[in-house]
């Protein structure tokens, strides 16, 4: 990995700026964990029988971004990225996937998510989570997605170390 170029979250800031910055920091962390690796390295499994890979995590987080921003606030029926139904496990099948394909989808979903958040008048914006069949606030979505990244970036730490021994932030 190269030098740490992740955006530093504010030490003093309002709720929205802080949530936005920490989410972008976590997004940048996932990208950083994949820096300098080719397709085969990104497809390297953690340990049998697990199918967990860095490439699978990138694909999974594209699905998470879509499920929690696009489907909640714009199009409840938007298809998932890699499965016709809600199947988050489908993203982990990286047998036919590449870095270019996974990162293009993930980056597109991140940009959609950022746009939705920026255009919202407040964190009190209410959307509908079709999987739960209930309303949720933008605040809740930001926190939920932030927690998803935090959990999966912990997996990415171990996966990257397994690929080439690189450790660190």
Short mmCIF file of C-alpha atoms in Angstrom, two decimals, residues 59-141:
data_model
loop_
_atom_site.label_atom_id
_atom_site.label_comp_id
_atom_site.label_asym_id
_atom_site.label_seq_id
_atom_site.Cartn_x
_atom_site.Cartn_y
_atom_site.Cartn_z
CA UNK A 59 -18.54 -6.16 -4.85
CA UNK A 60 -20.47 -6.67 -1.61
CA UNK A 61 -20.05 -3.02 -0.64
CA UNK A 62 -21.40 -1.98 -4.05
CA UNK A 63 -24.50 -4.00 -3.18
CA UNK A 64 -24.66 -2.42 0.29
CA UNK A 65 -24.43 1.09 -1.19
CA UNK A 66 -27.21 0.30 -3.67
CA UNK A 67 -29.46 -1.42 -1.12
CA UNK A 68 -29.18 1.38 1.45
CA UNK A 69 -29.19 4.50 -0.71
CA UNK A 70 -30.63 3.92 -4.19
CA UNK A 71 -33.26 1.36 -3.15
CA UNK A 72 -34.27 3.25 0.01
CA UNK A 73 -34.45 6.79 -1.36
CA UNK A 74 -34.91 6.52 -5.14
CA UNK A 75 -36.05 3.20 -6.57
CA UNK A 76 -37.33 0.50 -4.23
CA UNK A 77 -37.33 -1.98 -7.12
CA UNK A 78 -33.83 -1.29 -8.43
CA UNK A 79 -32.15 -4.61 -9.12
CA UNK A 80 -29.11 -5.56 -7.15
CA UNK A 81 -25.78 -5.32 -8.96
CA UNK A 82 -24.93 -9.03 -9.23
CA UNK A 83 -28.16 -10.84 -8.47
CA UNK A 84 -31.73 -10.51 -9.74
CA UNK A 85 -33.02 -10.78 -6.16
CA UNK A 86 -31.73 -9.59 -2.80
CA UNK A 87 -28.78 -11.93 -2.45
CA UNK A 88 -25.77 -10.31 -0.85
CA UNK A 89 -23.84 -13.58 -1.09
CA UNK A 90 -23.83 -13.42 -4.91
CA UNK A 91 -21.30 -10.59 -4.74
CA UNK A 92 -18.76 -12.93 -3.18
CA UNK A 93 -18.59 -15.11 -6.31
CA UNK A 94 -15.60 -13.50 -7.97
CA UNK A 95 -14.77 -16.34 -10.35
CA UNK A 96 -15.67 -14.23 -13.40
CA UNK A 97 -14.95 -10.84 -11.85
CA UNK A 98 -12.12 -8.40 -12.32
CA UNK A 99 -10.79 -5.38 -10.49
CA UNK A 100 -12.05 -3.11 -13.28
CA UNK A 101 -15.59 -4.53 -13.15
CA UNK A 102 -15.89 -4.54 -9.35
CA UNK A 103 -14.41 -1.10 -8.79
CA UNK A 104 -16.45 0.47 -11.60
CA UNK A 105 -19.67 -0.81 -10.03
CA UNK A 106 -18.63 0.13 -6.49
CA UNK A 107 -17.48 3.62 -7.46
CA UNK A 108 -20.71 4.24 -9.40
CA UNK A 109 -22.80 3.21 -6.39
CA UNK A 110 -20.70 5.36 -4.05
CA UNK A 111 -21.27 8.37 -6.30
CA UNK A 112 -25.01 7.72 -6.35
CA UNK A 113 -25.02 7.43 -2.56
CA UNK A 114 -23.05 10.68 -2.19
CA UNK A 115 -25.45 12.48 -4.51
CA UNK A 116 -28.49 11.27 -2.59
CA UNK A 117 -26.95 12.38 0.70
CA UNK A 118 -25.87 15.79 -0.67
CA UNK A 119 -29.31 16.50 -2.17
CA UNK A 120 -31.17 15.64 1.04
CA UNK A 121 -32.32 18.68 3.00
CA UNK A 122 -31.48 17.01 6.30
CA UNK A 123 -30.57 13.76 7.97
CA UNK A 124 -34.24 13.48 8.85
CA UNK A 125 -35.06 12.57 5.24
CA UNK A 126 -37.25 9.46 5.37
CA UNK A 127 -36.92 6.62 2.92
CA UNK A 128 -38.42 3.17 2.72
CA UNK A 129 -36.29 0.06 3.25
CA UNK A 130 -38.08 -2.57 1.15
CA UNK A 131 -36.30 -5.51 2.82
CA UNK A 132 -37.55 -4.41 6.24
CA UNK A 133 -40.84 -3.03 4.90
CA UNK A 134 -40.46 0.07 7.04
CA UNK A 135 -39.32 3.66 6.91
CA UNK A 136 -35.80 4.69 7.88
CA UNK A 137 -34.04 8.05 8.13
CA UNK A 138 -30.99 9.13 6.17
CA UNK A 139 -29.22 9.41 9.54
CA UNK A 140 -29.89 5.73 10.24
CA UNK A 141 -28.74 4.75 6.75
#
